[in-house]
Coordinates of C-alpha atoms in Angstrom, one line a residue:
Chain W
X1 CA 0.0 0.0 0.0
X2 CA 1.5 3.4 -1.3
X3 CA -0.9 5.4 0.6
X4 CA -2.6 6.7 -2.8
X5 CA -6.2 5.2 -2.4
X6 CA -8.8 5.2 -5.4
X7 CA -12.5 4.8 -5.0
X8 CA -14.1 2.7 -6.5
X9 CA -12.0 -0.2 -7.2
X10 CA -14.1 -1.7 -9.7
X11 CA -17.0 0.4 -12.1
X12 CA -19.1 -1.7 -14.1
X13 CA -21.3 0.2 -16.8
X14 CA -23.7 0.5 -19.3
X15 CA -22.5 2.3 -22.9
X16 CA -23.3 6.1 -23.1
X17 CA -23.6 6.5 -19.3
X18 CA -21.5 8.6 -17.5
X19 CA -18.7 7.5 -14.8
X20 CA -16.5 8.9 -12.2
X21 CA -13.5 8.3 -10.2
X22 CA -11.9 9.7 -7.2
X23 CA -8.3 9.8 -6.3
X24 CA -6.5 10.6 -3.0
X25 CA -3.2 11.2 -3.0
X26 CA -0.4 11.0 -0.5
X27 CA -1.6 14.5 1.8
X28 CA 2.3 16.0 1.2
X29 CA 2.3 15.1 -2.8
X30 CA 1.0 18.3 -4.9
X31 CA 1.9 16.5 -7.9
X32 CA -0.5 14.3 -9.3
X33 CA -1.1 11.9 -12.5
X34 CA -4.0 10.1 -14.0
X35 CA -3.0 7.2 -16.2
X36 CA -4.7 4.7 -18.1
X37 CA -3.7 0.8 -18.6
X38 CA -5.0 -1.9 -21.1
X39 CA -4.1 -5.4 -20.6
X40 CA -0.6 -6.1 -21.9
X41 CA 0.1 -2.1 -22.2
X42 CA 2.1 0.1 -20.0
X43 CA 0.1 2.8 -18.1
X44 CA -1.1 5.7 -20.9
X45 CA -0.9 8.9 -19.5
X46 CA -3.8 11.0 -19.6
X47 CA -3.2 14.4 -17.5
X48 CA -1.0 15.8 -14.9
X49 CA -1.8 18.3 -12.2
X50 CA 0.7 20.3 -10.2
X51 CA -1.5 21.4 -7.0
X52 CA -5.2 22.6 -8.4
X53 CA -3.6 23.4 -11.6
X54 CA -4.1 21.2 -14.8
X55 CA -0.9 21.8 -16.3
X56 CA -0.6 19.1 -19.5
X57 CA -3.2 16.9 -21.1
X58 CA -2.6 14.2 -23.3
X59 CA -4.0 15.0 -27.3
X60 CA -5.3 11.7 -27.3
X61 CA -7.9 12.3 -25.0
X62 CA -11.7 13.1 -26.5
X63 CA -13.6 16.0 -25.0
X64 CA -15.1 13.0 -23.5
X65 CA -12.7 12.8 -20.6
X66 CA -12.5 15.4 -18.0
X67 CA -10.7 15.7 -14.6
X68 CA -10.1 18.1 -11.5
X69 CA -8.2 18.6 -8.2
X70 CA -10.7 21.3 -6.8
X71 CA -8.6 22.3 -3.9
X72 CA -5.5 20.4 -4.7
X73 CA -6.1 17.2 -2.5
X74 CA -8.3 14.7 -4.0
X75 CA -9.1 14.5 -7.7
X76 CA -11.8 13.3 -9.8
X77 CA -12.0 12.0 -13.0
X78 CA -14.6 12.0 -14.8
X79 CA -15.8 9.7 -18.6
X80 CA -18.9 11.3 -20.2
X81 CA -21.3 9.1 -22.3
X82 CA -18.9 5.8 -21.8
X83 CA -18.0 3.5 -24.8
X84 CA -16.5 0.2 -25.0
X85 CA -13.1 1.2 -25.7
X86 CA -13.4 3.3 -22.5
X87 CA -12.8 -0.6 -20.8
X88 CA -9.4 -0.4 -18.8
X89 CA -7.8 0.5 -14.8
X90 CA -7.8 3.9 -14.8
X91 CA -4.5 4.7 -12.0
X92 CA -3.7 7.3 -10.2
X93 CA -0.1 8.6 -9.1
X94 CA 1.2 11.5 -7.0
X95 CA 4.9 12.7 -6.4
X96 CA 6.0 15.0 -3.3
X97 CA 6.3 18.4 -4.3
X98 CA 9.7 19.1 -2.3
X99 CA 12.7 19.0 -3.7
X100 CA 13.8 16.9 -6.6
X101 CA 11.4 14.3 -6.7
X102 CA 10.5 11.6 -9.7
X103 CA 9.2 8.6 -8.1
X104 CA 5.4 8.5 -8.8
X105 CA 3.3 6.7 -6.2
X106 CA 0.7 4.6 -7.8
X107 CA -2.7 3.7 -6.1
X108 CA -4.2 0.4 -6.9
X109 CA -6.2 1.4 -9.7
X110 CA -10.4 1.5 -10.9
X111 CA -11.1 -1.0 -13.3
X112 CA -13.8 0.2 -15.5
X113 CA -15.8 -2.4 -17.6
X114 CA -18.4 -0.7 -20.2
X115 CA -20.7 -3.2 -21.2
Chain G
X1 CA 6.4 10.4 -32.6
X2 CA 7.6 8.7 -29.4
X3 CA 8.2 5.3 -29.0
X4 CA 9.9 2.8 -26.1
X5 CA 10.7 -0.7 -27.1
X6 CA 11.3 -3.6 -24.6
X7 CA 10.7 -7.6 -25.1
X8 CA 7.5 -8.8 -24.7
X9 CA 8.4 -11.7 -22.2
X10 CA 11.1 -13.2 -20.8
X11 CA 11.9 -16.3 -19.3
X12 CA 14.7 -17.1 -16.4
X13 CA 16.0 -19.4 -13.5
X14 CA 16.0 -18.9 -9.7
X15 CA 18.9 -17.7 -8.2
X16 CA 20.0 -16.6 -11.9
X17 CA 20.9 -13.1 -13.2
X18 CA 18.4 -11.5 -15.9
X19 CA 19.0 -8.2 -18.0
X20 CA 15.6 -6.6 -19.3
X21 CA 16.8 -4.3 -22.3
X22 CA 14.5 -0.8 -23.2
X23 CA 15.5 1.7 -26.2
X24 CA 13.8 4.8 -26.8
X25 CA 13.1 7.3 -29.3
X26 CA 11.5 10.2 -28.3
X27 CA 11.3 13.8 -29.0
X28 CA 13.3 15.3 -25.9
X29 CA 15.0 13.0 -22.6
X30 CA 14.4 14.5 -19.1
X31 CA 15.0 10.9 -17.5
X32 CA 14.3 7.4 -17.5
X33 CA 12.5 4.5 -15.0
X34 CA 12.0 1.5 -14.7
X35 CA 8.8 0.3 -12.3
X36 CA 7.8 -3.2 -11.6
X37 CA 4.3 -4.3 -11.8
X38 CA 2.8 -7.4 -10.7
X39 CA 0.0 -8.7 -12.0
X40 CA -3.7 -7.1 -10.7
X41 CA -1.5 -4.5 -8.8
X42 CA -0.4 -1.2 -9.4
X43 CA 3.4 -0.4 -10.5
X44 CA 6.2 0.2 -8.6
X45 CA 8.9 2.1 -8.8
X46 CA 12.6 0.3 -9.4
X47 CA 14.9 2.9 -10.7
X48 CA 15.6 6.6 -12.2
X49 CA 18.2 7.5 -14.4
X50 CA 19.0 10.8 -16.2
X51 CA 22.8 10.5 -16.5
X52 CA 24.9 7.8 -18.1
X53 CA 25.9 5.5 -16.5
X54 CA 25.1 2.6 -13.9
X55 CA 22.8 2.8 -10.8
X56 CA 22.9 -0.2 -8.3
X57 CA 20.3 -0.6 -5.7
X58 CA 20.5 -4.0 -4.6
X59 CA 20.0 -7.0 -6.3
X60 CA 18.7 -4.2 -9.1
X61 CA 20.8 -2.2 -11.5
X62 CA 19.9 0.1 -14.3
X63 CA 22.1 1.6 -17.2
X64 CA 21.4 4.2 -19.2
X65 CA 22.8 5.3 -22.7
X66 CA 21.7 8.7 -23.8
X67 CA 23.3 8.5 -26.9
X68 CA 22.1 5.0 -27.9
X69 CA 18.5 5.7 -26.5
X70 CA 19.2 2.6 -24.6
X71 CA 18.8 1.2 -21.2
X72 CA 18.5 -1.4 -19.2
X73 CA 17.1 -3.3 -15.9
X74 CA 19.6 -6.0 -14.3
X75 CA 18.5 -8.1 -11.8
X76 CA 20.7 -10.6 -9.8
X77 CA 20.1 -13.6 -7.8
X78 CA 16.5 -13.9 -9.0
X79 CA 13.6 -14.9 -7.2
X80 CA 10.3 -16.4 -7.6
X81 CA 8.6 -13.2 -6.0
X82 CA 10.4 -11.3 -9.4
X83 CA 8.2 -12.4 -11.7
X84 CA 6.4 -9.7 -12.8
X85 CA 6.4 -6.9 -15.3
X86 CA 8.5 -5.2 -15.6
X87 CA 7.5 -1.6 -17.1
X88 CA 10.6 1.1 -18.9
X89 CA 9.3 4.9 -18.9
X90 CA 10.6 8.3 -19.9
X91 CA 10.2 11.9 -20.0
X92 CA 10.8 13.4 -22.7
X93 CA 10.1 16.8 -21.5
X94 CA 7.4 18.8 -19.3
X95 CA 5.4 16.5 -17.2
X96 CA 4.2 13.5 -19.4
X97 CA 5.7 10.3 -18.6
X98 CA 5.8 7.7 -21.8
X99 CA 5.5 4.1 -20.5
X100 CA 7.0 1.3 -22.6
X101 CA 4.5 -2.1 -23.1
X102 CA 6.3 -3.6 -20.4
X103 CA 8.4 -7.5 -20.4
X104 CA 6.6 -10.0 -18.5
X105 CA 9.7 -12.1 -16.6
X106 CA 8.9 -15.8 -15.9
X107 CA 11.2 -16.9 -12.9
X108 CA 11.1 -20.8 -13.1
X109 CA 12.2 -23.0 -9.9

């Protein structure tokens, strides 16, 4: 246990509905990523936050996909009008903000299954 | 475009040694890591290296190559507990991290 928790663990929905996720990181980390794993496939990363502030999101990702860190704690991530392909573990990971830090602590992941 | 490539699987003994090779091409290099991921969990980070050379950390060693786009993940004296994947990233720049496929290691008895 890395101390980054995700909620829920496991999301099982119907096409065209929408979905979110929550992440909380460690409380000291103000760096923040949310990724996206297939089977077989390294995580995918979708967007990065740096305390409340969105600072890079990936061109791959539809208008579909949207995410937040209201207050720079917890984030949320959300999938609007679901499809198929939206199937994966969606994982988040946060890094401390002091000094020169790189290791990204992963939580255990929300594995999404659009039916 | 950016691109890591690393073997799909790999296969070795107990007690043996095991090097996981990972070249890269991408479009600027601000580090590279190796995490470990075992299967149903989340990864794990191994390593970080952003200047040539070798960094040692136990029974796990990473080498990196900035000039080959090349590095890679030794680990000694293997165990059944390492079989896992095991999962080559960089940054090229800014704040994305690029994640390779990842090389499945079978540690047989």
């Amino acid at each position: 246990d890395t101390g980054v928790s995700q909620d829920p663990r496991h999301k099982i929905t119907k096409r065209g509905q929408n979905v979110t996720f929550r992440c909380d990181p460690i409380s000291e980390h103000n760096r923040l990523y949310w990724y996206r794993q297939t089977l077989g496939q390294g995580p995918e990363f979708l967007t990065y936050f740096q305390n409340e502030a969105q600072l890079e999101k990936s061109r791959l990702l539809s208008d579909r996909f949207s995410a937040e860190r209201p207050k720079g704690s917890f984030s949320t991530l959300e999938i609007q009008r679901t499809e198929q392909g939206d199937s994966a573990m969606y994982l988040c990971a946060s890094i401390p903000g002091q000094g020169v830090s790189y290791e990204q602590y992963f939580g255990p992941g929300t594995r999404l299954t659009v039916t | 475009g950016q691109n890591i490539d690393q073997p799909t699987e790999m296969t070795a003994t107990e007690g043996a040694i095991v090097q996981i090779n990972c070249t890269y091409q991408t479009s600027g290099f601000n580090g590279l890591f190796w995490y470990q991921q075992h299967a149903g969990e989340a990864p794990t980070f191994l390593s970080y290296n952003v200047l040539d050379g070798l960094e040692e950390k136990g029974r796990f060693s990473s080498f990196l190559s900035r000039s080959k786009g090349y590095s890679y993940l030794l680990l000694k004296e293997l165990q059944m507990k390492d079989s896992a994947s095991y999962l080559c990233a960089v940054r090229p720049g800014g704040f994305k991290t690029i994640f390779g496929a990842g090389t499945r290691l079978f540690v047989k008895a």
